[in-house]
XYZ file of C-alpha atoms in Angstrom:
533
model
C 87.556 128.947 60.974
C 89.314 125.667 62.434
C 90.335 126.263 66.139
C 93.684 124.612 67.707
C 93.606 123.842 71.344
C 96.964 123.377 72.930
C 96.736 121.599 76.178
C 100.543 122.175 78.338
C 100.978 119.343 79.863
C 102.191 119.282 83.671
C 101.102 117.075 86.278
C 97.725 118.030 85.981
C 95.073 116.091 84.167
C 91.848 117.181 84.908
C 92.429 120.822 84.347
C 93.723 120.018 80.913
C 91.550 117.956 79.466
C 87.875 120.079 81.276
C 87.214 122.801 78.806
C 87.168 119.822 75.844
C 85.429 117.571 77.673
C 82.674 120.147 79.228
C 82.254 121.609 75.972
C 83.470 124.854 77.104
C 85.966 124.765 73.855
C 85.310 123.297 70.590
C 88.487 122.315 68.730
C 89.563 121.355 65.779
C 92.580 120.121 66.549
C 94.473 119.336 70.000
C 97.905 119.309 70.571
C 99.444 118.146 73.456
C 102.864 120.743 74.530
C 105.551 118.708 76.542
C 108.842 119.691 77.515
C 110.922 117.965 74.733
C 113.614 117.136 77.067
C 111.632 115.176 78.756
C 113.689 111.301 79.607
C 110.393 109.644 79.989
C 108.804 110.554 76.601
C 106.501 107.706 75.128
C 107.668 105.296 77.440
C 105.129 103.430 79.481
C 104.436 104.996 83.157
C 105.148 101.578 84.867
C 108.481 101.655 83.407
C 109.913 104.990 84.338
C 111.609 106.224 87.365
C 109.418 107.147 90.520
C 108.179 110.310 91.860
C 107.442 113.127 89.234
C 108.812 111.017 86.167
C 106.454 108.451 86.588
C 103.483 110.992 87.576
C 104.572 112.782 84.738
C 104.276 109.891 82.212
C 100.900 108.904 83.907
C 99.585 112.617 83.252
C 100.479 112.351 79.625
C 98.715 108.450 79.215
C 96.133 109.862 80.788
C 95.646 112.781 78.753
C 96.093 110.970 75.587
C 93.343 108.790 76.517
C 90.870 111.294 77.412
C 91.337 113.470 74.381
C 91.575 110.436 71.888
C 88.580 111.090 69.528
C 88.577 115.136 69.838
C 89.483 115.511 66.724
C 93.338 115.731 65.878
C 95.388 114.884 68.218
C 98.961 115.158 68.064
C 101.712 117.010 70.273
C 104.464 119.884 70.437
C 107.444 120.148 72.223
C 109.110 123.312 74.079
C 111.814 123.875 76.200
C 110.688 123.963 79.228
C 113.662 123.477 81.462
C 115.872 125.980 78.928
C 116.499 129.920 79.126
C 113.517 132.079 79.141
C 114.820 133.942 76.258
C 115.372 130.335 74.268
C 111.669 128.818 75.671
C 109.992 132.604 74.641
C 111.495 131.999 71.073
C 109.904 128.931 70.129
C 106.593 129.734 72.081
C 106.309 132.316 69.567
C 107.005 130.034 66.500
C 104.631 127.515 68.416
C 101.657 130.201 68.667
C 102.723 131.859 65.046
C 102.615 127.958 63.537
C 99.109 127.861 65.107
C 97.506 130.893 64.373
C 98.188 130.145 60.524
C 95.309 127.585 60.795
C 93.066 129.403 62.548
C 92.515 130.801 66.314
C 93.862 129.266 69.209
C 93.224 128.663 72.279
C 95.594 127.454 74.711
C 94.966 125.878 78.582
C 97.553 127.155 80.636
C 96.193 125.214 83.692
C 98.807 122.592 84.199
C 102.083 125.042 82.794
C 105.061 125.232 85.097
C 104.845 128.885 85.944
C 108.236 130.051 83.334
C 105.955 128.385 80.463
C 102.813 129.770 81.263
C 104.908 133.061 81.692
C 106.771 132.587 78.107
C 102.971 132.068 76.590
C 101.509 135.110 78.286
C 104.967 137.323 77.055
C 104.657 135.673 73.317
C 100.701 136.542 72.826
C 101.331 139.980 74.009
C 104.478 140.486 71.774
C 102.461 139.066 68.829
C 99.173 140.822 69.526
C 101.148 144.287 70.285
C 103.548 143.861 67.119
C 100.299 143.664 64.998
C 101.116 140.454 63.663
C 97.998 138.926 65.135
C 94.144 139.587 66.180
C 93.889 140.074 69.606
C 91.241 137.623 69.902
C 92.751 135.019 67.811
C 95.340 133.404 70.759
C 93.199 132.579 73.728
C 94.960 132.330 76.734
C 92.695 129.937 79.798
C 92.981 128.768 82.862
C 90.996 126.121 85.396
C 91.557 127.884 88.518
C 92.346 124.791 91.181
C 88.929 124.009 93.427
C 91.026 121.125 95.156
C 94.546 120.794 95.140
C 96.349 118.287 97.251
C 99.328 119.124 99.934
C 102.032 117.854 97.326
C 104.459 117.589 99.822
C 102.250 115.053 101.804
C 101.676 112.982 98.589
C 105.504 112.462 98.178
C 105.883 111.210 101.719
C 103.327 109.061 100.952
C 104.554 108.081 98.053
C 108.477 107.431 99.815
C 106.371 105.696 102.989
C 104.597 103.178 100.798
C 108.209 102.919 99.248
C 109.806 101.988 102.724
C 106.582 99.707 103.719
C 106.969 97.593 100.544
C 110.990 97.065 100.901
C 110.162 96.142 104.880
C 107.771 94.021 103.252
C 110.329 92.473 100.966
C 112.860 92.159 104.083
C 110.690 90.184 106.236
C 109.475 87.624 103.918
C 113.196 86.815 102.744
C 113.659 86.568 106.522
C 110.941 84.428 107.237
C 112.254 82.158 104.121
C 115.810 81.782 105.639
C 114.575 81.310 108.920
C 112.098 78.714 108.018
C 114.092 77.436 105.667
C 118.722 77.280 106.486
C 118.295 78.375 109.829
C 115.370 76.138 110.662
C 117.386 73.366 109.283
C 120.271 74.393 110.858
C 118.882 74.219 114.194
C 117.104 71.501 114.154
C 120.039 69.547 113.412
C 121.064 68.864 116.920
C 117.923 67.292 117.239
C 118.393 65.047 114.224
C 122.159 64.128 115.624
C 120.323 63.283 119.057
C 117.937 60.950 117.375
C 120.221 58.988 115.141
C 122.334 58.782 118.387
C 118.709 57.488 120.239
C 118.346 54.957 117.278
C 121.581 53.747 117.465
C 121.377 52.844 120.981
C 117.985 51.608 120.575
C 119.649 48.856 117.747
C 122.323 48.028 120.159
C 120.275 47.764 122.888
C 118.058 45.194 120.891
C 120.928 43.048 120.054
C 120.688 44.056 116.231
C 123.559 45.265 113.898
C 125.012 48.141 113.814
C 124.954 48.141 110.119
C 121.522 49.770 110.285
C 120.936 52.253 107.145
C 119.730 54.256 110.282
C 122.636 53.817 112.600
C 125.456 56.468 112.632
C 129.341 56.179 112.409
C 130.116 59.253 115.124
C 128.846 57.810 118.016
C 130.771 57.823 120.979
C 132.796 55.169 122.159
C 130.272 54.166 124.855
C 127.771 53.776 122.954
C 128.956 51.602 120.057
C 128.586 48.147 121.872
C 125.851 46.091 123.807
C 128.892 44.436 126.029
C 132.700 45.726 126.848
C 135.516 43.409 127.396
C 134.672 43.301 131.058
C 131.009 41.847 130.140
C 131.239 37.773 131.011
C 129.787 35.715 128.007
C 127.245 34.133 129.965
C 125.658 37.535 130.862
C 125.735 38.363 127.642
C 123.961 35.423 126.279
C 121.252 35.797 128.767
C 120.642 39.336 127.694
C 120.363 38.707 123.752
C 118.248 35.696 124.557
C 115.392 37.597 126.563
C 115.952 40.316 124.045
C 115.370 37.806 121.444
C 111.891 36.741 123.059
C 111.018 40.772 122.770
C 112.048 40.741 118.968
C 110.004 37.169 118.444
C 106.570 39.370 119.890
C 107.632 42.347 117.737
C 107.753 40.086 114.499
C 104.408 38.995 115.452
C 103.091 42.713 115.062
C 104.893 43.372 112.080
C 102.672 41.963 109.937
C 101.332 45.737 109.767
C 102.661 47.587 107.097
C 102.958 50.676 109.550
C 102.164 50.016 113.140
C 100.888 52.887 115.336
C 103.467 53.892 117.906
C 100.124 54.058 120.060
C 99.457 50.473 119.482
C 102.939 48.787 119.057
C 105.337 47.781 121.997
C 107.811 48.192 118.815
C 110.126 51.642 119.797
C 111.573 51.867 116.375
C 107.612 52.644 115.153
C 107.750 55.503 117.951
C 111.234 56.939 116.376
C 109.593 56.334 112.829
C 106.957 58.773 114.353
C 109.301 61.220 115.779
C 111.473 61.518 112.031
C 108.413 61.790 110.723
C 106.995 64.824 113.219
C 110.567 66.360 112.830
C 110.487 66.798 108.739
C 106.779 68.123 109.228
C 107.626 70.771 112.133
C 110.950 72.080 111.478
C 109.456 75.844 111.067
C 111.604 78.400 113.579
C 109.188 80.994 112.915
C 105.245 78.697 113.216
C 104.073 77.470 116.480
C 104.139 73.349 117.017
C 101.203 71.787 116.005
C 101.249 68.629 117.660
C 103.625 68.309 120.764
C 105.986 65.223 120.387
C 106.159 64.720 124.008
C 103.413 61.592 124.021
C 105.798 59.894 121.738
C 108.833 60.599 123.617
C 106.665 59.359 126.663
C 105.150 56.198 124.917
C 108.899 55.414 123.830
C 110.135 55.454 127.175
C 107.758 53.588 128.765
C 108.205 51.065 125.991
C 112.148 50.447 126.501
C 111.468 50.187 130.183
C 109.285 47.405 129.673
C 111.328 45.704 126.802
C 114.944 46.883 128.939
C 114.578 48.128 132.004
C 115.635 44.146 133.982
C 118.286 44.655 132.258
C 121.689 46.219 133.341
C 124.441 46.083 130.698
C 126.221 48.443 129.061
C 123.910 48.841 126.010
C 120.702 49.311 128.050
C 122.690 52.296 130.439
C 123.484 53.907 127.260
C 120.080 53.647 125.510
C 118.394 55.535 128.307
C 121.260 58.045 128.572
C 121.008 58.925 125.091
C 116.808 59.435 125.568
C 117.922 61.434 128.437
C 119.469 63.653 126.048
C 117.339 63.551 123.071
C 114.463 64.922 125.618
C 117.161 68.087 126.301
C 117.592 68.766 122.899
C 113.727 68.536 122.107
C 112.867 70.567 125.283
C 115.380 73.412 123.947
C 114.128 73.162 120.244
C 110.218 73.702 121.481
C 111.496 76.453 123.716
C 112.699 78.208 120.770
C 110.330 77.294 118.622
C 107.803 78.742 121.346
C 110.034 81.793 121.639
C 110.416 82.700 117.937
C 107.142 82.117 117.295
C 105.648 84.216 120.030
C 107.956 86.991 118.646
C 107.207 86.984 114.827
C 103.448 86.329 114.978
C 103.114 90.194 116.013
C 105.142 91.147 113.654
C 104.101 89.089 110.719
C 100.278 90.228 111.235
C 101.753 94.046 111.608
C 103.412 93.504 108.699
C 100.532 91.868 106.437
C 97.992 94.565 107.502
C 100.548 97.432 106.054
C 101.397 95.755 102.681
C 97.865 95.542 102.502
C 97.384 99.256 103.200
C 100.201 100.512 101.295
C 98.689 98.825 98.262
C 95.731 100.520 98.507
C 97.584 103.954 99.039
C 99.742 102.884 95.940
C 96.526 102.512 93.995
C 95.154 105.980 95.161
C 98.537 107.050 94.367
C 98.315 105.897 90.277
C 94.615 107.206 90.565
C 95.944 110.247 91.734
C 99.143 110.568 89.247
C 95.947 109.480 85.980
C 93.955 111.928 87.434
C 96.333 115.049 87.833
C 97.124 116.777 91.074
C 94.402 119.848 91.248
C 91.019 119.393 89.690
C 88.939 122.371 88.391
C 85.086 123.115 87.317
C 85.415 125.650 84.657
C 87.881 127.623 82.595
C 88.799 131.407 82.685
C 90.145 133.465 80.292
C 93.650 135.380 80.851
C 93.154 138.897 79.365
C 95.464 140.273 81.998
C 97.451 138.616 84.662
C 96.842 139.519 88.312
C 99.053 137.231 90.543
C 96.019 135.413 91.077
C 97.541 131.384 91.209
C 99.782 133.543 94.559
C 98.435 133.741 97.863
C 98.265 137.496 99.178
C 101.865 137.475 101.176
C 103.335 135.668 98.173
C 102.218 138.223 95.945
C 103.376 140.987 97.899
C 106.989 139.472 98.074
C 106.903 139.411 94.590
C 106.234 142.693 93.993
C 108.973 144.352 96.353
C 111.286 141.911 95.013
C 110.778 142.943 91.174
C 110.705 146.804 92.168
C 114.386 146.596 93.947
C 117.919 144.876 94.323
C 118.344 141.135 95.516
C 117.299 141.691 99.516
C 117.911 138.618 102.576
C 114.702 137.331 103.806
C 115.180 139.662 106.379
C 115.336 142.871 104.304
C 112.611 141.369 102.663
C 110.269 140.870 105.382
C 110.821 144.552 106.316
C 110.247 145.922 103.100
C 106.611 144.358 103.543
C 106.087 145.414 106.681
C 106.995 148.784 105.128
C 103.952 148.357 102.413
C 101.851 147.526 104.669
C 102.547 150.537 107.042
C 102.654 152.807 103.660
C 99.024 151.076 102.757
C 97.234 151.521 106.256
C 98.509 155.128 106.841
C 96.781 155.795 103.529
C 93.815 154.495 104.975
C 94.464 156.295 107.980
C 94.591 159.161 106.042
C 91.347 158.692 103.905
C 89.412 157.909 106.863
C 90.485 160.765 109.024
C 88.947 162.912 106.019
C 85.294 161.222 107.045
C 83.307 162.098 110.332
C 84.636 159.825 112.862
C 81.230 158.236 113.507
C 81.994 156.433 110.232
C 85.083 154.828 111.244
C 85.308 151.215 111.452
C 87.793 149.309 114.174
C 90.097 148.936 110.722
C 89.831 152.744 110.001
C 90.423 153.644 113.352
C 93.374 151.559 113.479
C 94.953 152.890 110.355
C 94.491 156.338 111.815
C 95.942 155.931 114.412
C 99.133 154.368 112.830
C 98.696 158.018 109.867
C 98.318 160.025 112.948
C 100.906 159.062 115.778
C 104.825 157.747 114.196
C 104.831 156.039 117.081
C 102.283 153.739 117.021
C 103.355 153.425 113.290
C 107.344 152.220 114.047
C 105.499 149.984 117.402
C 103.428 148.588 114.479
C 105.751 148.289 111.742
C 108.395 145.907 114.106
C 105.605 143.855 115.597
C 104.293 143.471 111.875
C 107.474 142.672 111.023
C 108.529 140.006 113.724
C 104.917 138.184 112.968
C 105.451 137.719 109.267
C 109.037 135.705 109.452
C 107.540 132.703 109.567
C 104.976 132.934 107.059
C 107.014 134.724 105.022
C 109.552 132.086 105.255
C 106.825 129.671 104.156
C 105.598 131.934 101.523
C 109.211 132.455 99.929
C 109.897 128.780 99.788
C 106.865 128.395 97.912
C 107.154 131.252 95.413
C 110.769 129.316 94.911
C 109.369 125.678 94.573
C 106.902 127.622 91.889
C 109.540 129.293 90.073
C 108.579 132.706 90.479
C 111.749 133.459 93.157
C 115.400 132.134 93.453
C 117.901 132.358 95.850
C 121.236 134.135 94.779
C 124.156 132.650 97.003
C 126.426 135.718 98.325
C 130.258 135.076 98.892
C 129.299 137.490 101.920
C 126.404 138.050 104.391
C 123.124 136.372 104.009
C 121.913 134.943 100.630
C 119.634 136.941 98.527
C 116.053 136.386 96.878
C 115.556 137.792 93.246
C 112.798 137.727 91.218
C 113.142 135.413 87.912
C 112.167 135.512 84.734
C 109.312 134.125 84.874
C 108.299 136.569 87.984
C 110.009 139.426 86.280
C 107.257 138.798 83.667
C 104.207 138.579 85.976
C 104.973 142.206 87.824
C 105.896 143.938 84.592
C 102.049 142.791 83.490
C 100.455 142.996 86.472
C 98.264 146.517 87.469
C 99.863 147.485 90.302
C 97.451 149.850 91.132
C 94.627 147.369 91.271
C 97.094 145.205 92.962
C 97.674 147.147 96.025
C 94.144 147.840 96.343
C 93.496 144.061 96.453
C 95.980 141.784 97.555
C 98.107 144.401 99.829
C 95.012 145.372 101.662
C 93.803 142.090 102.122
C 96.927 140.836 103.305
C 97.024 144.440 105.402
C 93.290 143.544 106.860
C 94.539 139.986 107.658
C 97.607 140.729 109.451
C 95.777 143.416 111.732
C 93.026 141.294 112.577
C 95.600 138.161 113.146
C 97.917 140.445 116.033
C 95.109 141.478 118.514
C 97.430 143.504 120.522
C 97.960 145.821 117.258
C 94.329 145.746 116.675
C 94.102 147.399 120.207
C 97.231 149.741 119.658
């Protein structure tokens, strides 16, 4: 007879797809159950929203993949975010559908907890209404050996969010401040040598028609003589400039002189342009200091100028005077921004580097499925077991009363647990005492004395808020327990549907002997002054 495995699909992976690919089920046909409203159906993962949407999408590419080649493969959708009563309706068509072919089995590993609840009710109402074998719907499970902290992996998740857009932030600053600002900045610096180059041309005699000169200069500086300059002066000064030009054409003959090998200063404020369009970084240290150029340039207009006294020559050395200013305070912040963002651009490289390896766990975590598993095991009855011992105690006294505060709540625990160890109290008191054991001794103490009972009851109570505040916010995340807001006093903690359905078949008897006296056993041995009450 052909067997149909449906695989519910959460954020799980592994636990889905183990019992096929161990071998542990044979199946005829699989069939993949999503929730059918679902936004991110068929879309790539890449492409949908972060956080559970994308992990989500992953899970289900993942899933496909692995079970390609099992036979058919194909998928069914349910309402998993609907009403219980409308998501119990079509899990019985679903499993009715199913059955027609054959048995079923069905992996209940990576169901929310109201779907794996609405499968559990269905099978039962099917299997108790006689319309089907009880051994034809299989329910399973791949009880979680490792299971993440969930909560850490989504602050991962939001830190290597917040890394990348820092990330993003500082290179767009480093590309403005390189880039405008740098230029920006630096433009002082290219005013102050124009201005030098300028006075170097008048200084030299030559016209002021240079393609280098500039039209702003100041009124001192625009001419080699004033009115007050006598002619004669004048000619003497552009005749021994004219001898320094007549040397300079003589060395011209290179295409590019040195500025280390040329009297020529115009080769030294070639230099300089060309230093300035290689350097003008805010955010890099200089490479190669211009202040040998500066240096060789002055010492070359002092030999070429310095007998000389006119107007021209005053301003020439004036405007070096401040072109060195302007260069001292563009190294000085150069120097200073540099120093700053080296820091932080290494800090920054070595966590974009990290966060993309955590994003790459990440995807290898979302392909892989939250909570791995070895085997499967079959669900002939359900026993609270995915709940932690406090958890499953909270459930309980919520489904067997009215809405209660946390606070009620945590004493109507401490009140099962009182009721639980004064029946063991009461059992061991029956034995010879030499048989008691520090628990049964405690227990009959708390049977025997009301005291030490109430002194035991209110200490039990005060040490379970916190974990039971812990414990209820998990049984909520898990949709076993909501919170019912009250116009009035505290809100209130019910049961839903999907917890309503795990009590009513759960055997409570086995239950208390279990998890309430495990829990009991734990809480006396974790409040050493009540062990030694």
């Amino acid at each position: 007879m052909p067997t149909t495995h449906l695989s519910v699909l959460g954020l799980d992976v592994q636990r889905v797809v183990t019992p096929l690919e161990a071998g542990d089920v044979d199946a005829d046909r699989v069939r993949l159950v999503r929730d059918e409203a679902d936004p991110e159906q068929g879309r790539d993962p890449d492409d949908c929203a972060p956080g559970a949407p994308r992990a989500s999408a992953h899970a289900a590419k993942a899933v496909s993949e692995r079970l390609a080649g099992r036979g058919t493969l194909d998928e069914a959708r349910l309402p998993f975010t609907g009403s219980f009563e409308e998501l119990y309706a079509a899990t019985t068509d679903l499993l009715r559908e199913a059955a027609a072919d054959g048995d079923v089995r069905v992996n209940l590993a990576g169901a929310p907890p109201q779907v794996a609840a609405a499968f559990y009710a269905a099978r039962t109402a099917l299997v108790d209404g006689g319309e089907l074998d009880r051994g034809t719907v299989s329910l399973l499970t791949v009880p979680a050996t490792d299971r993440p902290d969930l909560a850490a992996i989504d602050d991962l998740r939001d830190l290597v969010s917040d890394v990348e857009a820092a990330s993003d932030a500082f290179a767009e600053f480093r590309r403005v401040a390189d880039g405008p600002a740098a230029a920006a900045v630096a433009r002082q610096l290219r005013i102050a040598l124009s201005d030098l180059r300028d006075a170097l041309a008048e200084a030299s005699g030559e016209s002021r028609s240079r393609p280098n000169s500039r039209a702003g200069r100041t009124a001192g500086a625009r001419g080699a003589r004033s009115n007050g300059d006598s002619p004669l002066g004048a000619m003497s000064s552009y005749v021994g400039r004219a001898r320094e030009q007549l040397a300079d054409l003589v060395e011209s003959e290179a295409p590019r002189p040195d500025p280390e090998d040329t009297r020529d200063p115009n080769a030294v404020l070639d230099a300089l342009d060309a230093w300035l369009d290689d350097e003008s970084r805010l955010l890099a240290s200089v490479e190669e200091n211009p202040g040998e150029l500066v240096a060789r340039f002055r010492t070359s207009c002092e030999a070429r100028f310095g007998k000389f006294e006119d107007r021209a020559t005053i301003e020439l050395f004036e405007s070096l005077d401040r072109f060195e200013a302007h260069l001292d305070a563009y190294l000085d912040a150069r120097a200073q921004l540099s120093a700053a963002a080296d820091p932080v651009a290494e800090r920054t490289t070595d966590l974009t580097e990290r966060a993309a390896e955590a994003a790459t766990s990440l995807s290898e975590l979302d392909e892989a499925g939250h909570a791995t598993g070895e085997s499967p095991l079959e669900l002939d009855g359900h026993a609270l077991s995915p709940l932690g011992d406090l958890e499953a105690t909270i459930l309980s006294v919520l489904a067997g009363g009215p809405p209660r505060s946390r606070q009620r709540t945590r004493r109507a625990v401490a009140a099962e647990l009182r009721e639980r160890a004064e029946h063991h109290g009461i059992v061991a008191g029956a034995r010879d005492e030499e048989t008691w054991s520090a628990f049964d001794s405690f227990c009959v103490g708390v049977a025997r004395d009301s005291v030490t009972g109430d002194r035991f009851e209110k200490r039990l109570s005060n040490a379970l808020a916190p974990r039971l505040d812990v414990a209820v916010e998990g049984l909520t995340a898990n949709g076993f327990v909501t919170t019912r807001e009250r116009e009035r006093g505290r809100d209130a903690l019910e049961p839903t549907d999907a917890g309503r359905l795990w009590t009513s078949t759960t055997d409570w008897e086995s239950f208390r002997e279990t998890v309430v006296d495990d829990l009991l056993r734990d809480c006396v041995e974790r409040d050493e002054g009540v062990a030694d009450a």
